[in-house]
Tab-separated table of C-alpha atoms in Angstrom:
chain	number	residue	atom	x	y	z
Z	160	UNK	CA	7.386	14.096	0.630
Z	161	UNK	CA	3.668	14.703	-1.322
Z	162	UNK	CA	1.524	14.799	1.590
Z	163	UNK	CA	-2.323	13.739	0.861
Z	164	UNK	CA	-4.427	14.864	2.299
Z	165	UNK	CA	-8.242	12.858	2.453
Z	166	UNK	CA	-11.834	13.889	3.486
Z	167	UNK	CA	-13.805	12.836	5.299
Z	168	UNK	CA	-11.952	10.333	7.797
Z	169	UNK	CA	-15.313	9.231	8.375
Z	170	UNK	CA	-18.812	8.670	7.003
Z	171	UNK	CA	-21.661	6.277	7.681
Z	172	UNK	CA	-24.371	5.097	4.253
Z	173	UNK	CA	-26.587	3.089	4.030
Z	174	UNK	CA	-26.972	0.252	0.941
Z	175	UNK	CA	-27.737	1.716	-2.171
Z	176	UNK	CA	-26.504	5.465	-1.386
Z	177	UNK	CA	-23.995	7.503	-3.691
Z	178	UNK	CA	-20.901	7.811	-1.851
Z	179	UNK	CA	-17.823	9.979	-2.522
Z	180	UNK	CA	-14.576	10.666	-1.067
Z	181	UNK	CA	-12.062	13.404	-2.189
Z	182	UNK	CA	-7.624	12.979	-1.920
Z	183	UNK	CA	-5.817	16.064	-2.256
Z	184	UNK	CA	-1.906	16.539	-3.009
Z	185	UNK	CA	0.310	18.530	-1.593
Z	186	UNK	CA	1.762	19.027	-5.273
Z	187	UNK	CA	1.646	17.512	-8.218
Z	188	UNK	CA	0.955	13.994	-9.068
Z	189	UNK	CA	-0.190	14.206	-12.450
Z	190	UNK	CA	-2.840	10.946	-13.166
Z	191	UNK	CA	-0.234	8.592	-10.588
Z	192	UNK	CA	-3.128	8.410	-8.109
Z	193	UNK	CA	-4.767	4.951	-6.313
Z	194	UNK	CA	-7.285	4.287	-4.969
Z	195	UNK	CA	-7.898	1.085	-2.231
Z	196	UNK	CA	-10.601	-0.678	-0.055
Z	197	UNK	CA	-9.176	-2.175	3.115
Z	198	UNK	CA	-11.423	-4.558	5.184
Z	199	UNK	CA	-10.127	-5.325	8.809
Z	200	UNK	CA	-7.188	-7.751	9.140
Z	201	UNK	CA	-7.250	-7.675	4.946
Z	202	UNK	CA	-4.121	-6.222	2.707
Z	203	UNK	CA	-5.717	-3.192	0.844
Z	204	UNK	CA	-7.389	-3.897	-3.138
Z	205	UNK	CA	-6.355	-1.514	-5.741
Z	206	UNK	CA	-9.716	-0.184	-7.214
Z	207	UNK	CA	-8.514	2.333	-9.557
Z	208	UNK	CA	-5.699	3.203	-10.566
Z	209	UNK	CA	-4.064	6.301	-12.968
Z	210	UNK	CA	-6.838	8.521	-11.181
Z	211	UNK	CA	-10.008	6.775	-13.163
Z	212	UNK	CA	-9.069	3.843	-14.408
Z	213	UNK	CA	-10.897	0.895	-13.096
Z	214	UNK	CA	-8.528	-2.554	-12.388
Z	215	UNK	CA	-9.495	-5.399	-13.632
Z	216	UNK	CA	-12.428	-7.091	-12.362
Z	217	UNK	CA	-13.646	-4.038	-9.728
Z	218	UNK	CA	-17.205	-3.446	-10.687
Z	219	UNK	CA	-18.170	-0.241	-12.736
Z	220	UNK	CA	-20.261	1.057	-9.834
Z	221	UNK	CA	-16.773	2.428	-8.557
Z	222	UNK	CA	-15.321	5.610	-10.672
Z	223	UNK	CA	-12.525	8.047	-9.732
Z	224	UNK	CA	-11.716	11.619	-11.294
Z	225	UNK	CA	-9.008	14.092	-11.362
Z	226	UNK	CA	-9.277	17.906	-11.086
Z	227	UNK	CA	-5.487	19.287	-10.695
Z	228	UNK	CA	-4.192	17.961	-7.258
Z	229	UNK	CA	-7.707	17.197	-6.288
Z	230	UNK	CA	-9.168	13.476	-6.862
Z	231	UNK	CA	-12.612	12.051	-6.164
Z	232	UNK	CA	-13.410	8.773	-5.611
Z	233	UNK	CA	-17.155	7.387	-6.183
Z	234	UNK	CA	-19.090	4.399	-5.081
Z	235	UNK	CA	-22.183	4.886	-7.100
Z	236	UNK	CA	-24.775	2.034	-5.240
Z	237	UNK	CA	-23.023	0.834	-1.679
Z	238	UNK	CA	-23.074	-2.803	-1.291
Z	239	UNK	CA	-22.925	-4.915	1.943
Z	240	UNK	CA	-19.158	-5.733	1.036
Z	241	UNK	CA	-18.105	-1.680	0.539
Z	242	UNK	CA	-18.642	-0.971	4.105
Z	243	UNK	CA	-14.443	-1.247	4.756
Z	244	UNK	CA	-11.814	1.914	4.929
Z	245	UNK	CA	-11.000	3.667	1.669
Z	246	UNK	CA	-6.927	4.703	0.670
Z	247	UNK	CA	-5.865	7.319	-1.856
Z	248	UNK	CA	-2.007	6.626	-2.534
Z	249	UNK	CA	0.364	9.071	-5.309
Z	250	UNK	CA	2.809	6.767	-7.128
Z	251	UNK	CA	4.418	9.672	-9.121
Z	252	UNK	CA	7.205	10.343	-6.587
Z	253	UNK	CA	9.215	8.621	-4.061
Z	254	UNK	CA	8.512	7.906	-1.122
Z	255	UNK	CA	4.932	7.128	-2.565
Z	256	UNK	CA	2.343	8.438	0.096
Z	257	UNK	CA	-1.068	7.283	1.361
Z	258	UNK	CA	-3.946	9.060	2.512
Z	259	UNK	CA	-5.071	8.693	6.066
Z	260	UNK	CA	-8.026	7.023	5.177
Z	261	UNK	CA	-11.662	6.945	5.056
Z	262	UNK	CA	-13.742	4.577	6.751
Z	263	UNK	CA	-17.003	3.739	5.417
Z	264	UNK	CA	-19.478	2.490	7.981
Z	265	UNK	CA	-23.458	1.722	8.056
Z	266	UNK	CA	-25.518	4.136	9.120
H	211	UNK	CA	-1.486	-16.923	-9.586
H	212	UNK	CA	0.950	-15.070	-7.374
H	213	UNK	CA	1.229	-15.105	-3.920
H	214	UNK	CA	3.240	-13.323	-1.696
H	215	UNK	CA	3.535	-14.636	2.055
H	216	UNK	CA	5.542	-12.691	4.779
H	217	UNK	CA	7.699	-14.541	7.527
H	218	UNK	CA	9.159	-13.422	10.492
H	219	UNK	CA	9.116	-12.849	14.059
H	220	UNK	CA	6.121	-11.453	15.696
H	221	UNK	CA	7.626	-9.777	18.756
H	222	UNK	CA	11.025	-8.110	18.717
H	223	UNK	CA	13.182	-6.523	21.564
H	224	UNK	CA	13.660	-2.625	21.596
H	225	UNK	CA	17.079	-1.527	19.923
H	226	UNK	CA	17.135	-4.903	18.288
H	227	UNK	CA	16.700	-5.309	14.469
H	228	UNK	CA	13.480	-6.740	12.794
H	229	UNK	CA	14.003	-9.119	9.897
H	230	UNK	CA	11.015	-9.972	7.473
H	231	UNK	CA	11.544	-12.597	4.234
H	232	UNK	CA	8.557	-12.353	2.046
H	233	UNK	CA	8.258	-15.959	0.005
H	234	UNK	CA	7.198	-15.457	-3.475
H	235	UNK	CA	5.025	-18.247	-5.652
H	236	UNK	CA	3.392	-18.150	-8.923
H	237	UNK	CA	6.043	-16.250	-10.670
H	238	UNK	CA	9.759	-15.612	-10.416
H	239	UNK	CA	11.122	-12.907	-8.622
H	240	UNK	CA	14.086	-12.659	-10.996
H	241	UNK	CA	11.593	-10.770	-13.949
H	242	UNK	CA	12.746	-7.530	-14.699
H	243	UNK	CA	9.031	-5.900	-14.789
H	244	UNK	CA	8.390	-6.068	-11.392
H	245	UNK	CA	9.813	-4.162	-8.110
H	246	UNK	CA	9.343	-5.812	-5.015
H	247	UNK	CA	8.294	-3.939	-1.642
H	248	UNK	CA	7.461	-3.173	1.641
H	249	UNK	CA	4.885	-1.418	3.400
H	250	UNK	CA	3.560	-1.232	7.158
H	251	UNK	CA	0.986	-0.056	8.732
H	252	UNK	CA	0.583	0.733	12.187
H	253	UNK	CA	-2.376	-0.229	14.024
H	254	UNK	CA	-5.660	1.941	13.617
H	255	UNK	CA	-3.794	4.402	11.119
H	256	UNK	CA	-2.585	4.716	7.475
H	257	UNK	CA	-0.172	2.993	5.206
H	258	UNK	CA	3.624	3.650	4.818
H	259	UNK	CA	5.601	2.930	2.131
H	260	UNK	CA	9.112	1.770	3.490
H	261	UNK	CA	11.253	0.944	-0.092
H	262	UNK	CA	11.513	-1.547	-2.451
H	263	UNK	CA	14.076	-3.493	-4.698
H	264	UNK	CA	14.933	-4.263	-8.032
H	265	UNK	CA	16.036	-7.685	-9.647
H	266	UNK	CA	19.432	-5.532	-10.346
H	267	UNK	CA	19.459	-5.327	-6.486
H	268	UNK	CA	18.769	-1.337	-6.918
H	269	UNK	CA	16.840	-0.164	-4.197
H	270	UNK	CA	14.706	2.945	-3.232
H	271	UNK	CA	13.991	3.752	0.796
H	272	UNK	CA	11.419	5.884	2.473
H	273	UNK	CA	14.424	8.863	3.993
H	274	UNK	CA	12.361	8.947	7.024
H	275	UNK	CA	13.685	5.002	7.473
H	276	UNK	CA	16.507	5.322	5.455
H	277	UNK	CA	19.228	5.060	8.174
H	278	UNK	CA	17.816	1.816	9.383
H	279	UNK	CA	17.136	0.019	6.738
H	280	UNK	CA	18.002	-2.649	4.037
H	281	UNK	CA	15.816	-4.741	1.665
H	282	UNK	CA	17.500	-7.592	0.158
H	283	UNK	CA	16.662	-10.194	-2.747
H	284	UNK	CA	17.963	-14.041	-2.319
H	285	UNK	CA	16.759	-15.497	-6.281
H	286	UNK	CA	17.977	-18.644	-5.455
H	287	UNK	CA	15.127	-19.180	-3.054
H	288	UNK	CA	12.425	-16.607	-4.978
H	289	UNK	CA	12.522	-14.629	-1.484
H	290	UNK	CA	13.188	-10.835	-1.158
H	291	UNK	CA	13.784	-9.283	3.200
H	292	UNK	CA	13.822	-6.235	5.194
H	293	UNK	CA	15.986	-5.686	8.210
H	294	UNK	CA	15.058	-2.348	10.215
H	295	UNK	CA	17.270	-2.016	12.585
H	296	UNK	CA	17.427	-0.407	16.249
H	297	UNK	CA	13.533	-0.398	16.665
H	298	UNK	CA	11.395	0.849	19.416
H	299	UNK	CA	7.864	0.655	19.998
H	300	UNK	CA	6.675	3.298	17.335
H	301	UNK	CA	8.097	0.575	14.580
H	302	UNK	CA	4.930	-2.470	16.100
H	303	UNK	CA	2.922	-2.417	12.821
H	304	UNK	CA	1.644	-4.813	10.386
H	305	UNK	CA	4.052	-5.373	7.661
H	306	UNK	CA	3.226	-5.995	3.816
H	307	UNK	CA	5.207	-7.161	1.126
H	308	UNK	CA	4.166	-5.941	-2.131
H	309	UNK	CA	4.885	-6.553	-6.345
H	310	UNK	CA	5.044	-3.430	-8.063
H	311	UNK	CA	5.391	-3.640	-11.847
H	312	UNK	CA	7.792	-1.499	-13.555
H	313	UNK	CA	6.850	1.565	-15.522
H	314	UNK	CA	4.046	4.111	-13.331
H	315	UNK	CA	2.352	0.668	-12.531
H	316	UNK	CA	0.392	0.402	-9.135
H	317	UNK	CA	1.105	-2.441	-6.657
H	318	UNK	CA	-0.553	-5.654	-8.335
H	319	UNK	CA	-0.447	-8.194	-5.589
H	320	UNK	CA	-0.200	-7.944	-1.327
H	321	UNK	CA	0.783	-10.621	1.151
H	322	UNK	CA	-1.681	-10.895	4.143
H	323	UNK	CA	0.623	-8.745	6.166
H	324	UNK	CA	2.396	-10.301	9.394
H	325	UNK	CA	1.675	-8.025	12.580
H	326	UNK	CA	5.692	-7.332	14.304
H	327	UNK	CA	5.766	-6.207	17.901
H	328	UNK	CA	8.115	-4.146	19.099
H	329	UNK	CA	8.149	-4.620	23.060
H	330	UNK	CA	11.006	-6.179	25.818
């Protein structure tokens, strides 16, 4: 199995900050990468998908890039509603994977 | 719009086998572009992806659940299951089903997840 691997498992903003979270792979995923927001008791929202692409409707204020195995994942200005846990998941091979998780809290 | 609901017990007995039917509306599950899923997540920690299912009744299974399970598809009633058999307590988890569209496509549309406990 890809194992990904997701840092930090933590962080706490505040509304308005710049906040990023990186996914690693274990091997290669090529662009298959997702990234979700999960709120408590909620099933997870696809934000982007193929590594930077942003689904339909997200706003533009979220971005995601690919280096290699190594993704980042962007929330340029925090909003009230962003403060949830954050997924990274590889689609390129079975069984697709998840990251642990980040959760995004207010400082 | 689709929607995806999960139904099912929410407590099951150790060693006994847990059966999910996810209800599909707003679309038919007999399209060939989409594959239809499942995915739990225990409580507190991360998502895991347990198979999924074709309308050719193909399927693809996690290996680490592979021995104990089976996802099914009933088109006459626009429903797709899991069964997990023998469970113990490690298997309580909230359980999502999931449309995946064919091709390198991510998972379009959740259910709300039904929590399953696994306890005598």
């Amino acid at each position: 199995d890809i194992e990904m691997t997701q840092s930090p498992s933590s962080l706490s903003a505040s509304v308005g900050d710049r906040v990023t979270i990186t996914c690693q792979a274990s091997q290669d995923v090529s662009i298959h990468l997702n990234w979700y927001r999960q709120k408590p008791g909620k099933a997870p929202k696809l934000l982007i998908y193929d590594a930077s692409k942003l689904e339909a409707g997200v706003p533009s204020l979220f971005s995601g890039s690919r280096s290699g195995t190594n993704f980042t994942f962007t929330i340029s200005n925090l909003q009230p509603e962003d403060f949830a846990t954050y997924f990274c998941q590889q689609y390129d091979n079975l069984p697709f994977t998840f990251g642990p998780g980040t959760k995004v809290d207010i400082k | 719009q689709v929607h995806l609901q999960e139904s099912g017990p929410g407590l099951v007995k150790p060693s006994q086998t847990l059966s999910l039917t996810c209800t599909v509306s707003g679309g038919s599950i007999s399209s060939g572009d989409y594959l239809w899923s499942w995915i739990r997540q225990p409580a507190g920690r991360g998502l895991e992806w347990i198979g999924r299912i074709s309308v050719s009744g193909a399927t693809d299974y996690n290996p680490s659940l592979e021995s104990r399970v089976t996802i099914g598809l009933d088109t006459s009633n626009n429903q797709f299951s899991l069964n997990l058999r023998y469970v113990t307590a490690a298997d309580t988890a909230v359980y999502y089903c999931a449309r995946e569209p064919r091709g390198y496509r991510p998972i379009d549309y959740w259910g709300q997840g039904t929590l399953v406990t696994v306890s005598s």
